[in-house]
GROMACS .gro file of C-alpha atoms in nm:
model
  355
    1GLY     CA    1   2.106   3.840   1.971
    2LYS     CA    2   1.841   4.066   2.113
    3LEU     CA    3   1.737   4.180   1.773
    4CYS     CA    4   1.712   3.814   1.662
    5MET     CA    5   1.494   3.732   1.960
    6GLU     CA    6   1.267   4.036   1.871
    7GLU     CA    7   1.216   3.877   1.530
    8ALA     CA    8   1.171   3.528   1.678
    9LEU     CA    9   1.484   3.390   1.520
   10LEU     CA   10   1.583   3.161   1.805
   11SER     CA   11   1.859   2.967   1.649
   12GLU     CA   12   2.043   3.279   1.534
   13ALA     CA   13   1.981   3.452   1.871
   14GLU     CA   14   2.128   3.154   2.048
   15GLU     CA   15   2.447   3.162   1.830
   16TYR     CA   16   2.504   3.527   1.914
   17PHE     CA   17   2.430   3.478   2.289
   18GLN     CA   18   2.669   3.176   2.297
   19ALA     CA   19   2.946   3.375   2.138
   20SER     CA   20   2.884   3.658   2.393
   21LEU     CA   21   2.876   3.402   2.673
   22ALA     CA   22   3.230   3.278   2.583
   23VAL     CA   23   3.360   3.638   2.594
   24ARG     CA   24   3.189   3.711   2.922
   25ARG     CA   25   3.333   3.407   3.084
   26GLN     CA   26   3.678   3.502   2.979
   27LEU     CA   27   3.633   3.850   3.104
   28LEU     CA   28   3.514   3.724   3.441
   29GLU     CA   29   3.825   3.494   3.463
   30GLU     CA   30   4.049   3.800   3.402
   31ASN     CA   31   3.865   4.033   3.631
   32ALA     CA   32   3.610   3.884   3.882
   33SER     CA   33   3.446   4.232   3.933
   34SER     CA   34   3.073   4.281   4.034
   35LEU     CA   35   3.015   4.434   3.695
   36ASN     CA   36   3.152   4.134   3.501
   37LYS     CA   37   2.949   3.903   3.722
   38LYS     CA   38   2.630   4.104   3.648
   39ASN     CA   39   2.702   4.108   3.276
   40LEU     CA   40   2.762   3.738   3.266
   41GLY     CA   41   2.442   3.681   3.460
   42SER     CA   42   2.252   3.886   3.210
   43ASN     CA   43   2.397   3.680   2.926
   44LEU     CA   44   2.290   3.349   3.092
   45HIS     CA   45   1.948   3.477   3.142
   46MET     CA   46   1.918   3.576   2.775
   47LEU     CA   47   2.010   3.220   2.678
   48GLY     CA   48   1.756   3.096   2.931
   49ASN     CA   49   1.488   3.300   2.757
   50VAL     CA   50   1.591   3.144   2.421
   51CYS     CA   51   1.580   2.789   2.561
   52HIS     CA   52   1.257   2.851   2.737
   53GLU     CA   53   1.090   2.994   2.416
   54ALA     CA   54   1.225   2.685   2.235
   55GLY     CA   55   1.069   2.447   2.479
   56ARG     CA   56   1.403   2.328   2.627
   57ALA     CA   57   1.296   2.379   2.989
   58GLU     CA   58   1.585   2.207   3.168
   59GLU     CA   59   1.852   2.388   2.984
   60ALA     CA   60   1.664   2.712   3.046
   61ARG     CA   61   1.642   2.636   3.419
   62LYS     CA   62   2.018   2.574   3.442
   63TYR     CA   63   2.101   2.914   3.265
   64TYR     CA   64   1.839   3.103   3.492
   65LEU     CA   65   1.978   2.964   3.814
   66GLU     CA   66   2.341   3.013   3.720
   67GLY     CA   67   2.277   3.361   3.615
   68LEU     CA   68   2.069   3.437   3.936
   69GLU     CA   69   2.369   3.328   4.152
   70LEU     CA   70   2.592   3.572   3.979
   71TYR     CA   71   2.342   3.850   4.016
   72ARG     CA   72   2.328   3.772   4.391
   73GLN     CA   73   2.722   3.790   4.417
   74ALA     CA   74   2.736   4.117   4.233
   75GLU     CA   75   2.462   4.275   4.461
   76ARG     CA   76   2.641   4.146   4.769
   77GLU     CA   77   2.968   4.277   4.663
   78SER     CA   78   2.869   4.629   4.535
   79GLY     CA   79   2.543   4.701   4.732
   80GLN     CA   80   2.462   4.952   4.451
   81ILE     CA   81   2.101   5.038   4.371
   82ASP     CA   82   2.144   4.939   4.006
   83ASP     CA   83   2.258   4.589   4.113
   84GLN     CA   84   1.966   4.549   4.360
   85HIS     CA   85   1.740   4.629   4.059
   86ALA     CA   86   1.923   4.383   3.839
   87LEU     CA   87   1.878   4.119   4.115
   88SER     CA   88   1.502   4.194   4.134
   89CYS     CA   89   1.470   4.135   3.756
   90ALA     CA   90   1.663   3.809   3.781
   91LEU     CA   91   1.442   3.688   4.069
   92ASP     CA   92   1.138   3.763   3.862
   93SER     CA   93   1.278   3.576   3.559
   94VAL     CA   94   1.331   3.253   3.762
   95GLY     CA   95   0.986   3.292   3.934
   96THR     CA   96   0.824   3.349   3.591
   97PHE     CA   97   0.998   3.047   3.453
   98TYR     CA   98   0.883   2.814   3.723
   99ARG     CA   99   0.528   2.968   3.702
  100GLU     CA  100   0.505   2.916   3.321
  101GLU     CA  101   0.621   2.553   3.369
  102GLY     CA  102   0.327   2.499   3.615
  103LEU     CA  103   0.560   2.470   3.915
  104LEU     CA  104   0.381   2.719   4.131
  105GLU     CA  105   0.529   2.622   4.469
  106ASP     CA  106   0.878   2.652   4.311
  107ALA     CA  107   0.800   2.988   4.177
  108TYR     CA  108   0.660   3.125   4.505
  109PRO     CA  109   0.992   3.193   4.701
  110TYR     CA  110   1.146   3.378   4.400
  111GLN     CA  111   0.836   3.598   4.346
  112LYS     CA  112   0.815   3.674   4.708
  113GLU     CA  113   1.180   3.768   4.739
  114ASP     CA  114   1.145   3.990   4.427
  115LEU     CA  115   0.847   4.160   4.581
  116GLU     CA  116   1.029   4.221   4.918
  117LEU     CA  117   1.340   4.362   4.740
  118SER     CA  118   1.122   4.586   4.522
  119ARG     CA  119   0.943   4.721   4.816
  120ARG     CA  120   1.276   4.806   4.990
  121LEU     CA  121   1.411   4.977   4.666
  122CYS     CA  122   1.088   5.179   4.646
  123GLY     CA  123   1.137   5.293   5.006
  124GLN     CA  124   1.501   5.375   4.961
  125THR     CA  125   1.468   5.575   4.638
  126GLY     CA  126   1.100   5.651   4.547
  127SER     CA  127   1.213   5.674   4.189
  128VAL     CA  128   0.991   5.610   3.887
  129ARG     CA  129   1.201   5.302   3.823
  130ALA     CA  130   1.159   5.170   4.170
  131ARG     CA  131   0.785   5.234   4.180
  132ARG     CA  132   0.730   5.073   3.847
  133GLY     CA  133   0.929   4.772   3.960
  134LEU     CA  134   0.721   4.748   4.282
  135ALA     CA  135   0.384   4.771   4.072
  136LEU     CA  136   0.505   4.488   3.844
  137SER     CA  137   0.617   4.280   4.129
  138CYS     CA  138   0.285   4.322   4.314
  139GLU     CA  139   0.103   4.229   3.984
  140LYS     CA  140   0.301   3.919   3.927
  141PHE     CA  141   0.278   3.803   4.294
  142ALA     CA  142  -0.092   3.851   4.271
  143ASP     CA  143  -0.113   3.646   3.951
  144LEU     CA  144   0.083   3.362   4.129
  145LEU     CA  145  -0.137   3.362   4.435
  146TRP     CA  146  -0.439   3.358   4.207
  147GLU     CA  147  -0.307   3.061   4.022
  148MET     CA  148  -0.240   2.889   4.357
  149GLY     CA  149  -0.605   2.929   4.450
  150ARG     CA  150  -0.521   3.188   4.711
  151ARG     CA  151  -0.759   3.448   4.562
  152GLU     CA  152  -0.834   3.656   4.876
  153GLU     CA  153  -0.471   3.715   4.935
  154ALA     CA  154  -0.419   3.812   4.574
  155TRP     CA  155  -0.674   4.101   4.550
  156PRO     CA  156  -0.475   4.351   4.776
  157TYR     CA  157  -0.167   4.314   4.552
  158TYR     CA  158  -0.374   4.362   4.243
  159ARG     CA  159  -0.525   4.687   4.386
  160GLU     CA  160  -0.178   4.815   4.492
  161SER     CA  161  -0.017   4.745   4.157
  162HIS     CA  162  -0.319   4.923   3.983
  163GLU     CA  163  -0.290   5.230   4.203
  164GLN     CA  164   0.082   5.240   4.155
  165PHE     CA  165   0.046   5.217   3.765
  166LEU     CA  166  -0.224   5.485   3.761
  167ARG     CA  167  -0.015   5.733   3.960
  168LEU     CA  168   0.295   5.661   3.750
  169TYR     CA  169   0.101   5.715   3.423
  170GLU     CA  170  -0.048   6.048   3.547
  171GLU     CA  171   0.300   6.169   3.641
  172THR     CA  172   0.515   6.044   3.353
  173GLY     CA  173   0.284   5.945   3.052
  174THR     CA  174   0.558   5.736   2.907
  175ILE     CA  175   0.503   5.456   2.657
  176ASP     CA  176   0.646   5.176   2.887
  177VAL     CA  177   0.421   5.287   3.173
  178LEU     CA  178   0.120   5.311   2.934
  179SER     CA  179   0.176   4.958   2.810
  180ALA     CA  180   0.217   4.827   3.171
  181LEU     CA  181  -0.108   4.997   3.277
  182ALA     CA  182  -0.296   4.842   2.985
  183ALA     CA  183  -0.172   4.507   3.077
  184ASN     CA  184  -0.242   4.560   3.451
  185CYS     CA  185  -0.608   4.649   3.357
  186SER     CA  186  -0.632   4.329   3.159
  187HIS     CA  187  -0.495   4.129   3.455
  188MET     CA  188  -0.759   4.289   3.681
  189ALA     CA  189  -1.039   4.207   3.432
  190ASP     CA  190  -0.917   3.845   3.399
  191SER     CA  191  -0.950   3.807   3.768
  192TYR     CA  192  -1.302   3.954   3.765
  193MET     CA  193  -1.386   3.714   3.484
  194ASP     CA  194  -1.274   3.407   3.694
  195GLU     CA  195  -1.499   3.534   3.966
  196LYS     CA  196  -1.789   3.573   3.719
  197GLN     CA  197  -1.810   3.942   3.801
  198TYR     CA  198  -1.869   4.025   3.444
  199GLU     CA  199  -1.970   4.398   3.476
  200LYS     CA  200  -1.644   4.469   3.662
  201ALA     CA  201  -1.454   4.256   3.406
  202LEU     CA  202  -1.615   4.470   3.123
  203GLU     CA  203  -1.508   4.797   3.301
  204TYR     CA  204  -1.143   4.694   3.319
  205TYR     CA  205  -1.137   4.527   2.968
  206GLN     CA  206  -1.275   4.859   2.824
  207LYS     CA  207  -1.003   5.051   3.008
  208ALA     CA  208  -0.745   4.800   2.876
  209GLN     CA  209  -0.868   4.846   2.512
  210LYS     CA  210  -0.858   5.215   2.527
  211LEU     CA  211  -0.512   5.217   2.663
  212ALA     CA  212  -0.396   4.962   2.397
  213SER     CA  213  -0.550   5.184   2.133
  214ARG     CA  214  -0.368   5.484   2.260
  215LEU     CA  215  -0.039   5.279   2.267
  216CYS     CA  216  -0.076   5.182   1.898
  217GLU     CA  217  -0.146   5.547   1.811
  218ARG     CA  218   0.191   5.634   1.966
  219THR     CA  219   0.397   5.340   1.833
  220GLU     CA  220   0.267   5.055   1.621
  221ASN     CA  221   0.467   4.735   1.640
  222VAL     CA  222   0.418   4.361   1.713
  223LYS     CA  223   0.386   4.418   2.087
  224THR     CA  224   0.129   4.704   2.068
  225LEU     CA  225  -0.075   4.537   1.801
  226ARG     CA  226  -0.075   4.209   2.009
  227SER     CA  227  -0.201   4.406   2.312
  228LEU     CA  228  -0.478   4.560   2.111
  229ALA     CA  229  -0.572   4.225   1.947
  230VAL     CA  230  -0.602   4.069   2.287
  231SER     CA  231  -0.803   4.352   2.434
  232HIS     CA  232  -1.056   4.312   2.159
  233ASN     CA  233  -1.078   3.936   2.206
  234ASN     CA  234  -1.127   3.976   2.573
  235LEU     CA  235  -1.415   4.227   2.524
  236GLY     CA  236  -1.570   3.965   2.290
  237CYS     CA  237  -1.551   3.714   2.564
  238VAL     CA  238  -1.712   3.926   2.834
  239TYR     CA  239  -1.987   4.056   2.599
  240SER     CA  240  -2.065   3.698   2.516
  241GLU     CA  241  -2.101   3.611   2.888
  242LEU     CA  242  -2.329   3.916   2.923
  243ARG     CA  243  -2.527   3.786   2.614
  244GLN     CA  244  -2.454   4.105   2.427
  245TYR     CA  245  -2.386   3.911   2.106
  246GLU     CA  246  -2.378   4.201   1.857
  247GLN     CA  247  -2.095   4.380   2.061
  248ALA     CA  248  -1.926   4.044   2.111
  249GLY     CA  249  -1.916   3.967   1.741
  250ALA     CA  250  -1.771   4.309   1.648
  251HIS     CA  251  -1.491   4.273   1.902
  252TYR     CA  252  -1.419   3.919   1.793
  253GLU     CA  253  -1.395   4.027   1.425
  254GLU     CA  254  -1.160   4.321   1.515
  255GLY     CA  255  -0.942   4.099   1.741
  256LEU     CA  256  -0.918   3.825   1.476
  257GLU     CA  257  -0.809   4.065   1.204
  258LEU     CA  258  -0.542   4.211   1.439
  259ALA     CA  259  -0.425   3.864   1.557
  260GLY     CA  260  -0.371   3.753   1.195
  261ARG     CA  261  -0.163   4.064   1.122
  262VAL     CA  262   0.047   4.005   1.435
  263ALA     CA  263   0.107   3.632   1.363
  264GLY     CA  264   0.226   3.728   1.016
  265LEU     CA  265   0.462   3.984   1.141
  266GLY     CA  266   0.656   3.795   1.415
  267GLY     CA  267   0.620   3.423   1.451
  268PHE     CA  268   0.632   3.411   1.829
  269LEU     CA  269   0.478   3.116   1.998
  270GLU     CA  270   0.243   3.350   2.195
  271ASP     CA  271   0.109   3.500   1.876
  272LYS     CA  272   0.041   3.152   1.714
  273ILE     CA  273  -0.148   3.053   2.030
  274ASN     CA  274  -0.349   3.371   2.024
  275LEU     CA  275  -0.452   3.314   1.652
  276VAL     CA  276  -0.575   2.960   1.745
  277THR     CA  277  -0.770   3.099   2.041
  278ASP     CA  278  -0.927   3.380   1.844
  279TYR     CA  279  -1.052   3.145   1.563
  280ASP     CA  280  -1.196   2.916   1.835
  281ASN     CA  281  -1.365   3.213   2.008
  282MET     CA  282  -1.514   3.319   1.678
  283ALA     CA  283  -1.637   2.972   1.616
  284CYS     CA  284  -1.800   2.951   1.972
  285TYR     CA  285  -1.967   3.287   1.901
  286LYS     CA  286  -2.109   3.165   1.549
  287ASN     CA  287  -2.233   2.855   1.743
  288GLU     CA  288  -2.419   3.066   1.994
  289MET     CA  289  -2.570   3.256   1.689
  290GLU     CA  290  -2.673   2.917   1.548
  291GLU     CA  291  -2.457   2.978   1.238
  292TYR     CA  292  -2.320   2.628   1.250
  293GLU     CA  293  -2.144   2.603   0.920
  294GLU     CA  294  -1.962   2.932   0.992
  295ALA     CA  295  -1.871   2.782   1.334
  296ILE     CA  296  -1.726   2.468   1.163
  297ARG     CA  297  -1.528   2.687   0.923
  298TYR     CA  298  -1.366   2.884   1.210
  299GLU     CA  299  -1.290   2.574   1.403
  300GLN     CA  300  -1.127   2.431   1.094
  301LYS     CA  301  -0.917   2.751   1.069
  302ALA     CA  302  -0.819   2.713   1.433
  303LEU     CA  303  -0.696   2.356   1.381
  304LYS     CA  304  -0.504   2.463   1.066
  305ALA     CA  305  -0.334   2.743   1.263
  306GLY     CA  306  -0.243   2.492   1.533
  307GLU     CA  307  -0.080   2.245   1.292
  308PRO     CA  308   0.274   2.387   1.304
  309PHE     CA  309   0.321   2.317   1.670
  310GLY     CA  310   0.559   2.047   1.752
  311ARG     CA  311   0.700   1.872   2.072
  312GLU     CA  312   0.979   2.123   2.081
  313GLU     CA  313   0.742   2.412   2.141
  314LYS     CA  314   0.706   2.560   2.479
  315HIS     CA  315   0.372   2.465   2.654
  316PHE     CA  316   0.316   2.184   2.389
  317TRP     CA  317   0.085   1.985   2.628
  318LYS     CA  318  -0.142   2.296   2.681
  319ILE     CA  319  -0.160   2.355   2.293
  320ARG     CA  320  -0.240   1.987   2.239
  321ARG     CA  321  -0.518   1.998   2.505
  322LYS     CA  322  -0.661   2.304   2.336
  323LEU     CA  323  -0.651   2.138   1.995
  324TYR     CA  324  -0.820   1.826   2.145
  325GLU     CA  325  -1.108   2.041   2.263
  326ILE     CA  326  -1.139   2.216   1.930
  327ARG     CA  327  -1.164   1.876   1.756
  328VAL     CA  328  -1.440   1.761   1.986
  329ARG     CA  329  -1.633   2.081   1.936
  330THR     CA  330  -1.599   2.056   1.558
  331GLY     CA  331  -1.714   1.694   1.577
  332LYS     CA  332  -2.022   1.792   1.769
  333LEU     CA  333  -2.088   2.076   1.512
  334CYS     CA  334  -2.057   1.836   1.234
  335MET     CA  335  -2.312   1.597   1.400
  336ARG     CA  336  -2.555   1.879   1.450
  337SER     CA  337  -2.526   1.961   1.069
  338GLY     CA  338  -2.576   1.592   0.987
  339ARG     CA  339  -2.226   1.551   0.860
  340LEU     CA  340  -2.163   1.222   1.051
  341THR     CA  341  -1.859   1.089   0.856
  342GLU     CA  342  -1.667   1.413   0.922
  343ALA     CA  343  -1.781   1.407   1.289
  344GLU     CA  344  -1.640   1.061   1.341
  345ASP     CA  345  -1.302   1.181   1.176
  346TYR     CA  346  -1.284   1.469   1.428
  347PHE     CA  347  -1.360   1.251   1.728
  348ARG     CA  348  -1.107   0.993   1.617
  349SER     CA  349  -0.841   1.261   1.571
  350ALA     CA  350  -0.937   1.406   1.923
  351VAL     CA  351  -0.869   1.071   2.083
  352ALA     CA  352  -0.545   1.033   1.877
  353ALA     CA  353  -0.432   1.370   1.998
  354LEU     CA  354  -0.471   1.279   2.371
  355ARG     CA  355  -0.276   0.956   2.316
   0.00000   0.00000   0.00000
């Protein structure tokens, strides 16, 4: 099931997880041990991941909450450190689900409880695992606060997570910590971009890109290539804001080439969305350079890359909104180029998309 998930084979993954679930439920009936409860909770959360990725949010929510209750029972009964770590991950999964569904107030208590538990575990053991867990919890709690508009509260958690990841990487140098540090630098830069502090954003995006390159040198796969593609695209965005268009264009080109490779390798929704975004960013860059025919060509590529999305996809409404904006921009570009009939077609299709 996990292997199928890694290959974005959701139907096959669900079949394996459902088969596993039947066995796990039977085992729990025979022996209601904390281990069997934790294993069943894990199985339920994997099914939650499948349903969420497939856009079946209500099914995903039920699996996540049933799994979380089993994790709580297992932790209460055993009190073991491993079960506390498992509960922390389960709380994060539920909080992340609500956050990705746009239900920020629902996500808050789960992310806060995860952070408090991670901090206790770090104090109890001081292990690399516990410190990494605390760094991740701080980062995700900061992201949530940021999305809730509580930006001043978010910054201390961003800084704490960054300091933790830096120390961990200096001490361990492991691939998983390197990957987490690269993502953390990107999160910090995103926040500076939102605040229009472009020089600070550039500093952290450059750090993220160097770390992502180092990661690809050590192990090249869909995840590491995705990280590198996103880092180049982010650098293109910040250089555009700084009006350093030559550097922006170079990074957009590199990011787009990598995004195309990644989309061809996997098939995950995230990679499809990234490809649409990268084509759109390149079109906006070409527009800034007054290369209007090229801008139209890239917007058309973005729309074509967005065609496969259906209502069953997670975040369908966000994708539709993105495609609406691209159609409007393409219409305006066609008008500027004197292609009025095409412009009208794009504007009509934009209205239809909203309906």
